[in-house]
CSV table of C-alpha atoms in Angstrom, one decimal:
chain,number,residue,atom,x,y,z
A,1,MET,CA,0.0,0.0,0.0
A,2,VAL,CA,1.2,3.5,-0.9
A,3,ARG,CA,-0.2,7.0,-0.3
A,4,ALA,CA,-1.6,8.7,-3.4
A,5,ALA,CA,-3.9,11.6,-4.5
A,6,VAL,CA,-6.9,10.0,-6.1
A,7,LEU,CA,-9.5,11.9,-8.3
A,8,PRO,CA,-12.7,9.9,-7.7
A,9,ALA,CA,-14.7,11.7,-10.4
A,10,VAL,CA,-14.5,14.8,-12.6
A,11,GLY,CA,-15.4,17.8,-10.5
A,12,SER,CA,-14.7,16.0,-7.2
A,13,PRO,CA,-12.0,17.0,-4.8
A,14,LEU,CA,-8.8,14.9,-4.6
A,15,GLU,CA,-8.7,12.2,-1.9
A,16,ILE,CA,-5.4,11.5,-0.2
A,17,THR,CA,-5.6,7.8,0.6
A,18,ASP,CA,-3.8,4.4,0.5
A,19,ILE,CA,-3.8,2.5,-2.7
A,20,ASP,CA,-2.9,-1.1,-3.4
A,21,LEU,CA,-0.1,-1.0,-6.0
A,22,PRO,CA,0.9,-4.3,-7.5
A,23,GLU,CA,4.4,-5.4,-8.5
A,24,PRO,CA,5.4,-4.7,-12.1
A,25,GLY,CA,4.3,-7.1,-14.8
A,26,PRO,CA,6.1,-7.8,-18.1
A,27,GLY,CA,7.5,-4.6,-19.6
A,28,GLN,CA,6.7,-2.6,-16.4
A,29,VAL,CA,8.8,-0.8,-13.8
A,30,ARG,CA,8.1,0.3,-10.2
A,31,VAL,CA,9.4,3.7,-9.3
A,32,ARG,CA,9.7,5.4,-5.9
A,33,LEU,CA,8.9,9.0,-6.5
A,34,ALA,CA,11.3,11.7,-5.2
A,35,ALA,CA,9.1,14.6,-6.3
A,36,ALA,CA,6.2,15.5,-8.6
A,37,GLY,CA,5.4,18.9,-10.1
A,38,VAL,CA,1.8,20.3,-9.8
A,39,CYS,CA,0.9,21.3,-13.4
A,40,HIS,CA,-2.1,23.2,-14.7
A,41,SER,CA,-2.9,20.1,-16.8
A,42,ASP,CA,-3.6,18.2,-13.6
A,43,LEU,CA,-6.1,20.9,-12.7
A,44,SER,CA,-7.6,20.7,-16.2
A,45,LEU,CA,-8.1,16.9,-15.6
A,46,THR,CA,-10.0,17.6,-12.3
A,47,ASN,CA,-12.4,20.1,-13.9
A,48,GLY,CA,-13.0,18.2,-17.1
A,49,THR,CA,-11.2,20.5,-19.6
A,50,MET,CA,-9.1,17.5,-20.4
A,51,ARG,CA,-10.5,14.0,-19.9
A,52,VAL,CA,-9.1,10.7,-18.8
A,53,PRO,CA,-10.8,7.6,-17.3
A,54,VAL,CA,-11.6,8.0,-13.6
A,55,PRO,CA,-11.1,7.2,-10.8
A,56,ALA,CA,-7.5,8.0,-11.4
A,57,VAL,CA,-4.3,9.0,-9.7
A,58,LEU,CA,-3.1,12.2,-11.3
A,59,GLY,CA,0.3,13.7,-11.6
A,60,HIS,CA,2.4,13.5,-14.8
A,61,GLU,CA,5.6,15.5,-14.0
A,62,GLY,CA,7.9,13.4,-11.8
A,63,ALA,CA,11.2,11.8,-11.1
A,64,GLY,CA,12.3,9.0,-8.8
A,65,THR,CA,14.3,5.8,-8.3
A,66,VAL,CA,13.6,2.4,-9.9
A,67,VAL,CA,12.5,-0.1,-7.2
A,68,SER,CA,11.9,-3.2,-9.3
A,69,VAL,CA,11.4,-4.2,-12.9
A,70,GLY,CA,9.2,-6.7,-14.6
A,71,GLU,CA,10.1,-9.4,-17.1
A,72,GLY,CA,11.7,-8.2,-20.3
A,73,VAL,CA,12.8,-4.7,-19.0
A,74,THR,CA,16.3,-3.9,-20.2
A,75,SER,CA,16.7,-0.1,-20.3
A,76,VAL,CA,16.6,0.5,-16.5
A,77,ALA,CA,17.5,-1.5,-13.4
A,78,PRO,CA,16.8,-1.2,-9.7
A,79,GLY,CA,18.6,1.8,-8.2
A,80,ASP,CA,18.5,3.9,-11.4
A,81,GLU,CA,17.3,7.5,-11.2
A,82,VAL,CA,14.7,8.3,-13.9
A,83,VAL,CA,12.4,11.0,-15.2
A,84,LEU,CA,8.8,10.1,-16.0
A,85,ASN,CA,7.7,10.6,-19.6
A,86,TRP,CA,3.9,10.9,-19.6
A,87,ALA,CA,3.6,10.8,-23.4
A,88,PRO,CA,5.7,7.9,-24.7
A,89,SER,CA,5.8,7.5,-28.5
A,90,CYS,CA,4.8,4.2,-30.0
A,91,GLY,CA,7.3,4.6,-32.9
A,92,SER,CA,4.9,3.2,-35.5
A,93,CYS,CA,2.0,5.6,-36.1
A,94,HIS,CA,2.0,8.1,-38.9
A,95,PRO,CA,3.3,11.1,-36.8
A,96,CYS,CA,6.0,8.9,-35.2
A,97,SER,CA,7.1,7.8,-38.7
A,98,LEU,CA,7.5,11.5,-39.6
A,99,GLY,CA,9.6,12.1,-36.5
A,100,GLU,CA,6.8,14.0,-34.8
A,101,VAL,CA,6.8,11.8,-31.7
A,102,TRP,CA,5.1,14.5,-29.6
A,103,LEU,CA,2.0,13.9,-31.7
A,104,CYS,CA,1.9,10.1,-31.3
A,105,VAL,CA,-1.7,8.9,-31.6
A,106,ASN,CA,-1.1,6.1,-29.1
A,107,ALA,CA,0.8,8.1,-26.5
A,108,LEU,CA,-2.0,8.1,-23.9
A,109,ASN,CA,-3.3,4.6,-24.4
A,110,GLY,CA,-1.9,3.6,-21.0
A,111,ALA,CA,-4.3,6.0,-19.3
A,112,ALA,CA,-7.2,3.6,-19.9
A,113,SER,CA,-5.5,0.7,-18.1
A,114,VAL,CA,-6.2,-0.3,-14.6
A,115,TYR,CA,-2.9,-0.1,-12.7
A,116,ALA,CA,-3.9,-0.1,-9.0
A,117,ARG,CA,-6.9,-0.3,-6.6
A,118,THR,CA,-8.1,1.5,-3.6
A,119,ALA,CA,-8.3,-0.3,-0.2
A,120,ASP,CA,-11.9,-1.3,-1.0
A,121,GLY,CA,-11.0,-2.8,-4.4
A,122,THR,CA,-12.0,0.1,-6.6
A,123,GLU,CA,-10.1,0.1,-9.9
A,124,LEU,CA,-7.8,3.0,-10.5
A,125,HIS,CA,-6.4,4.4,-13.8
A,126,PRO,CA,-2.9,6.0,-14.0
A,127,GLY,CA,-4.0,9.6,-15.0
A,128,LEU,CA,-1.7,10.7,-17.8
A,129,ASN,CA,0.0,7.3,-17.9
A,130,VAL,CA,2.4,7.7,-15.0
A,131,ALA,CA,0.3,8.6,-11.8
A,132,ALA,CA,3.1,10.7,-10.2
A,133,PHE,CA,0.9,12.0,-7.3
A,134,ALA,CA,1.9,8.9,-5.2
A,135,GLU,CA,4.8,7.7,-3.1
A,136,GLU,CA,5.4,5.0,-5.7
A,137,THR,CA,4.0,4.1,-9.2
A,138,VAL,CA,4.2,1.4,-11.8
A,139,VAL,CA,4.7,2.4,-15.4
A,140,ALA,CA,5.5,1.0,-18.8
A,141,GLU,CA,9.2,0.9,-19.5
A,142,ASN,CA,8.9,3.4,-22.3
A,143,CYS,CA,7.5,6.0,-19.8
A,144,LEU,CA,11.0,6.4,-18.3
A,145,ILE,CA,14.0,8.5,-19.3
A,146,PRO,CA,17.2,7.7,-17.5
A,147,LEU,CA,18.3,10.8,-15.5
A,148,PRO,CA,21.7,12.1,-16.8
A,149,GLU,CA,24.5,12.4,-14.2
A,150,GLY,CA,24.9,15.5,-12.1
A,151,ILE,CA,21.2,16.5,-12.1
A,152,PRO,CA,19.5,16.7,-8.7
A,153,LEU,CA,16.8,14.1,-8.5
A,154,THR,CA,14.1,16.2,-6.8
A,155,GLU,CA,14.2,19.2,-9.1
A,156,ALA,CA,14.6,16.8,-12.1
A,157,ALA,CA,10.8,16.2,-11.8
A,158,LEU,CA,10.3,19.5,-13.6
A,159,LEU,CA,12.0,18.1,-16.7
A,160,GLY,CA,9.0,15.8,-17.2
A,161,CYS,CA,6.7,18.6,-18.4
A,162,ALA,CA,7.3,22.3,-17.6
A,163,VAL,CA,10.9,22.4,-18.8
A,164,LEU,CA,10.5,20.2,-21.8
A,165,THR,CA,7.4,22.3,-22.8
A,166,GLY,CA,9.0,25.7,-22.2
A,167,TYR,CA,12.3,24.8,-23.8
A,168,GLY,CA,10.6,23.1,-26.8
A,169,ALA,CA,8.2,26.1,-27.3
A,170,ILE,CA,11.3,28.3,-27.8
A,171,HIS,CA,13.7,26.0,-29.6
A,172,HIS,CA,11.4,23.6,-31.5
A,173,SER,CA,8.2,25.5,-32.2
A,174,ALA,CA,9.0,29.2,-32.4
A,175,LYS,CA,12.7,28.5,-33.3
A,176,VAL,CA,13.9,31.7,-31.6
A,177,ARG,CA,17.1,33.0,-33.0
A,178,ALA,CA,19.8,35.0,-31.2
A,179,GLY,CA,18.9,38.7,-31.2
A,180,GLU,CA,15.1,38.3,-31.6
A,181,THR,CA,12.5,39.7,-29.3
A,182,VAL,CA,10.2,37.4,-27.3
A,183,ALA,CA,7.0,38.0,-25.3
A,184,VAL,CA,5.9,35.2,-22.8
A,185,PHE,CA,2.3,35.3,-21.6
A,186,GLY,CA,1.9,33.6,-18.2
A,187,ALA,CA,4.7,33.4,-15.6
A,188,GLY,CA,3.8,30.1,-14.0
A,189,GLY,CA,6.0,27.0,-14.1
A,190,VAL,CA,5.9,26.6,-17.9
A,191,GLY,CA,6.2,30.4,-18.4
A,192,LEU,CA,9.2,30.6,-16.2
A,193,ALA,CA,10.8,27.7,-18.1
A,194,THR,CA,10.0,29.5,-21.3
A,195,LEU,CA,11.6,32.7,-20.1
A,196,GLN,CA,14.8,30.8,-19.2
A,197,SER,CA,14.8,29.1,-22.5
A,198,ALA,CA,14.4,32.4,-24.4
A,199,ARG,CA,17.5,33.7,-22.5
A,200,ILE,CA,19.4,30.5,-23.4
A,201,ALA,CA,18.4,31.0,-27.1
A,202,GLY,CA,20.0,34.5,-27.0
A,203,ALA,CA,16.9,36.6,-27.3
A,204,ALA,CA,17.8,40.3,-27.1
A,205,GLN,CA,14.6,41.4,-25.3
A,206,ILE,CA,12.3,39.1,-23.3
A,207,ILE,CA,9.0,40.6,-22.1
A,208,ALA,CA,7.0,38.7,-19.5
A,209,VAL,CA,3.3,39.2,-19.2
A,210,ASP,CA,1.1,38.2,-16.2
A,211,VAL,CA,-2.0,39.3,-14.4
A,212,SER,CA,-0.1,39.2,-11.1
A,213,PRO,CA,2.3,42.1,-10.4
A,214,GLU,CA,3.9,39.9,-7.7
A,215,LYS,CA,5.4,37.6,-10.4
A,216,GLU,CA,7.7,40.3,-11.7
A,217,GLU,CA,10.6,39.3,-9.5
A,218,LEU,CA,10.3,35.6,-10.5
A,219,ALA,CA,10.0,36.6,-14.2
A,220,ARG,CA,13.1,38.8,-14.1
A,221,GLN,CA,15.1,36.1,-12.3
A,222,ALA,CA,14.2,33.8,-15.1
A,223,GLY,CA,15.5,36.2,-17.7
A,224,ALA,CA,12.8,38.7,-18.5
A,225,THR,CA,14.2,42.1,-19.4
A,226,ASP,CA,10.7,43.7,-19.1
A,227,PHE,CA,7.5,43.0,-17.3
A,228,VAL,CA,3.9,43.9,-18.3
A,229,VAL,CA,0.9,43.5,-16.1
A,230,ALA,CA,-1.8,42.1,-18.3
A,231,SER,CA,-4.6,44.6,-19.2
A,232,GLU,CA,-6.7,45.7,-22.2
A,233,THR,CA,-3.7,47.6,-23.5
A,234,THR,CA,-1.2,44.8,-23.3
A,235,ALA,CA,-0.5,44.5,-27.1
A,236,LYS,CA,0.0,48.3,-27.3
A,237,ASP,CA,2.3,48.2,-24.2
A,238,ILE,CA,4.4,45.5,-25.9
A,239,ARG,CA,4.6,47.4,-29.2
A,240,LYS,CA,5.7,50.5,-27.2
A,241,LEU,CA,8.5,48.5,-25.6
A,242,THR,CA,9.7,47.3,-28.9
A,243,GLY,CA,9.9,50.6,-30.8
A,244,GLY,CA,6.4,50.3,-32.2
A,245,GLN,CA,7.1,47.0,-34.0
A,246,GLY,CA,5.9,44.2,-31.7
A,247,THR,CA,8.0,41.2,-30.8
A,248,ASP,CA,9.4,38.6,-33.3
A,249,VAL,CA,7.9,35.8,-31.1
A,250,ALA,CA,5.1,35.4,-28.6
A,251,VAL,CA,4.6,32.3,-26.5
A,252,GLU,CA,1.2,31.9,-24.8
A,253,CYS,CA,1.2,29.7,-21.7
A,254,VAL,CA,-2.3,30.4,-20.4
A,255,GLY,CA,-4.8,28.8,-22.7
A,256,ARG,CA,-7.4,31.6,-22.8
A,257,ALA,CA,-8.9,33.0,-26.0
A,258,VAL,CA,-8.2,36.6,-25.0
A,259,THR,CA,-4.6,35.8,-24.2
A,260,ILE,CA,-4.0,33.9,-27.4
A,261,ARG,CA,-5.5,36.8,-29.4
A,262,THR,CA,-3.4,39.4,-27.5
A,263,ALA,CA,-0.2,37.4,-27.9
A,264,TRP,CA,-0.8,37.3,-31.7
A,265,GLU,CA,-1.5,41.0,-31.8
A,266,SER,CA,1.7,41.7,-29.8
A,267,THR,CA,4.0,40.3,-32.6
A,268,ARG,CA,5.3,42.3,-35.5
A,269,ARG,CA,4.2,41.9,-39.0
A,270,GLY,CA,5.4,38.4,-39.9
A,271,GLY,CA,5.7,37.5,-36.3
A,272,ARG,CA,5.3,34.0,-34.8
A,273,THR,CA,3.0,33.0,-32.0
A,274,THR,CA,3.2,29.6,-30.3
A,275,VAL,CA,0.4,28.4,-28.0
A,276,VAL,CA,1.3,26.0,-25.3
A,277,GLY,CA,-1.6,26.8,-22.9
A,278,ILE,CA,-4.4,24.3,-22.8
A,279,GLY,CA,-7.8,25.9,-23.0
A,280,GLY,CA,-11.4,24.6,-23.0
A,281,LYS,CA,-13.6,24.2,-26.0
A,282,ASP,CA,-15.5,27.3,-25.0
A,283,GLN,CA,-12.3,29.4,-25.7
A,284,GLN,CA,-13.0,30.6,-29.2
A,285,VAL,CA,-10.3,32.7,-31.0
A,286,THR,CA,-11.4,34.7,-34.0
A,287,PHE,CA,-9.6,36.5,-36.8
A,288,ASN,CA,-10.8,38.2,-40.0
A,289,ALA,CA,-9.5,37.2,-43.4
A,290,LEU,CA,-8.0,40.7,-44.2
A,291,GLU,CA,-5.9,40.9,-41.0
A,292,LEU,CA,-4.5,37.4,-41.6
A,293,PHE,CA,-3.4,38.5,-45.0
A,294,HIS,CA,-2.1,41.9,-44.0
A,295,TRP,CA,-0.1,40.9,-40.9
A,296,GLY,CA,1.4,37.7,-42.3
A,297,ARG,CA,1.7,36.3,-38.8
A,298,THR,CA,1.8,32.6,-38.0
A,299,LEU,CA,-0.1,31.0,-35.1
A,300,ALA,CA,1.0,27.5,-34.1
A,301,GLY,CA,-0.1,25.0,-31.4
A,302,CYS,CA,2.6,23.2,-29.4
A,303,VAL,CA,2.2,19.8,-27.8
A,304,TYR,CA,4.7,18.9,-25.0
A,305,GLY,CA,7.1,21.5,-26.5
A,306,ASN,CA,7.2,19.6,-29.8
A,307,SER,CA,9.9,17.7,-27.9
A,308,ASN,CA,11.5,14.3,-28.1
A,309,PRO,CA,12.3,13.5,-24.4
A,310,ALA,CA,14.9,10.9,-25.3
A,311,THR,CA,17.1,13.5,-26.9
A,312,ASP,CA,16.0,16.7,-25.3
A,313,VAL,CA,16.5,15.6,-21.6
A,314,PRO,CA,20.2,15.1,-22.2
A,315,THR,CA,20.4,18.5,-23.9
A,316,LEU,CA,18.6,20.1,-20.9
A,317,ALA,CA,20.9,18.3,-18.5
A,318,ASN,CA,23.9,19.9,-20.2
A,319,HIS,CA,22.3,23.3,-19.8
A,320,ILE,CA,21.7,22.6,-16.1
A,321,ARG,CA,25.3,21.4,-15.5
A,322,GLU,CA,26.7,24.5,-17.3
A,323,GLY,CA,24.5,26.8,-15.2
A,324,ARG,CA,22.4,28.1,-18.0
A,325,LEU,CA,19.2,26.5,-16.7
A,326,ASP,CA,18.1,26.8,-13.1
A,327,LEU,CA,15.5,24.3,-12.1
A,328,ASP,CA,15.3,25.5,-8.5
A,329,ALA,CA,14.3,29.0,-9.7
A,330,LEU,CA,11.1,27.5,-11.2
A,331,VAL,CA,9.9,26.2,-7.8
A,332,SER,CA,7.9,28.6,-5.6
A,333,GLU,CA,6.9,26.1,-2.9
A,334,ARG,CA,7.6,22.6,-1.8
A,335,ILE,CA,4.6,20.7,-0.5
A,336,ALA,CA,3.4,17.3,0.7
A,337,LEU,CA,0.7,15.3,-1.1
A,338,ASP,CA,-2.0,16.9,1.0
A,339,GLY,CA,-0.9,20.3,-0.2
A,340,ILE,CA,-2.0,19.7,-3.8
A,341,PRO,CA,-5.5,21.1,-3.5
A,342,ALA,CA,-4.1,24.4,-2.1
A,343,ALA,CA,-1.6,24.4,-5.0
A,344,PHE,CA,-4.5,24.1,-7.4
A,345,ASP,CA,-6.2,27.1,-5.7
A,346,ASN,CA,-3.0,29.1,-6.1
A,347,MET,CA,-2.9,28.3,-9.8
A,348,VAL,CA,-6.4,29.5,-10.3
A,349,LYS,CA,-5.5,32.7,-8.4
A,350,GLY,CA,-2.4,33.2,-10.5
A,351,LYS,CA,0.0,32.8,-7.6
A,352,GLY,CA,3.6,31.6,-7.7
A,353,GLY,CA,5.5,29.4,-10.1
A,354,ARG,CA,5.7,25.6,-9.8
A,355,ALA,CA,4.6,23.8,-6.7
A,356,LEU,CA,6.7,20.7,-6.1
A,357,VAL,CA,5.4,17.7,-4.2
A,358,VAL,CA,8.4,16.3,-2.3
A,359,PHE,CA,8.2,12.7,-1.0
């Protein structure tokens, strides 16, 4: 039995309870969690914006140590430190055949499986495949990335989502070049990782935008050269800061229609906007045909940072070892399992960066 945060049904509060976690079967690995990040996607699963089978143990951003392995597992062994990969690619679907592993159509198949049970025998699903909101979890072998040497295990949890997403938004989707200007909308965990990644890319000016003035210090520590409190004049404010032109790139980390539209309007003619925020179906963004032609801007969605964790995690590890990427700066609070509901409330209120569950 291990302690876990269970979502009994969509719209219900999380229940911190004991679950019966079986030993790993063929192709499976049991991992003792060191830490798990509390991501906005987890909140989206609780309120139905994103849907997975329930009851489920949530949490998809985590790192830990291998406890035991099932038959046929060869890539990891007991004692190995690993990062959880919530969206493993199958390698055989059409997107995977094109090298677009972040769009794998089979990535979330594991979320429908039954991986554990509550004390009364109720079947539990593994959230987004990995069920990181628990002291231990059992996952498929391909849901693990070996942690490179020299990276602190606790903070490494952030590599599993926030950092891969932010880094990928800058380097894979927007393809920011040295000397370009960048605006980042939302200074939560993903936004802070995006700001750091823009600095790593050599952006000349990095403008952070958030509804909370209290986030300015966090944003500037992450690399922001300017900070704008979100308002009805945000696009104009950004153009003023960039000599009337607008930024070359905008990255939207919120997932709201008004923010997406504002990010697009904040870029120069020919600018590029990348959307990583996950919004609901009710968030409708509209453009007229003439402005699309006149401005020549591009608007792109971005899934998991358009990243390949197998190759990007070692790259990120090098940035960490060389001091260019600071994982600890993304964490605004360290909590226990029972602190997750309060962390959700803080996200709704726009407070802080990443909350990290430390086991």
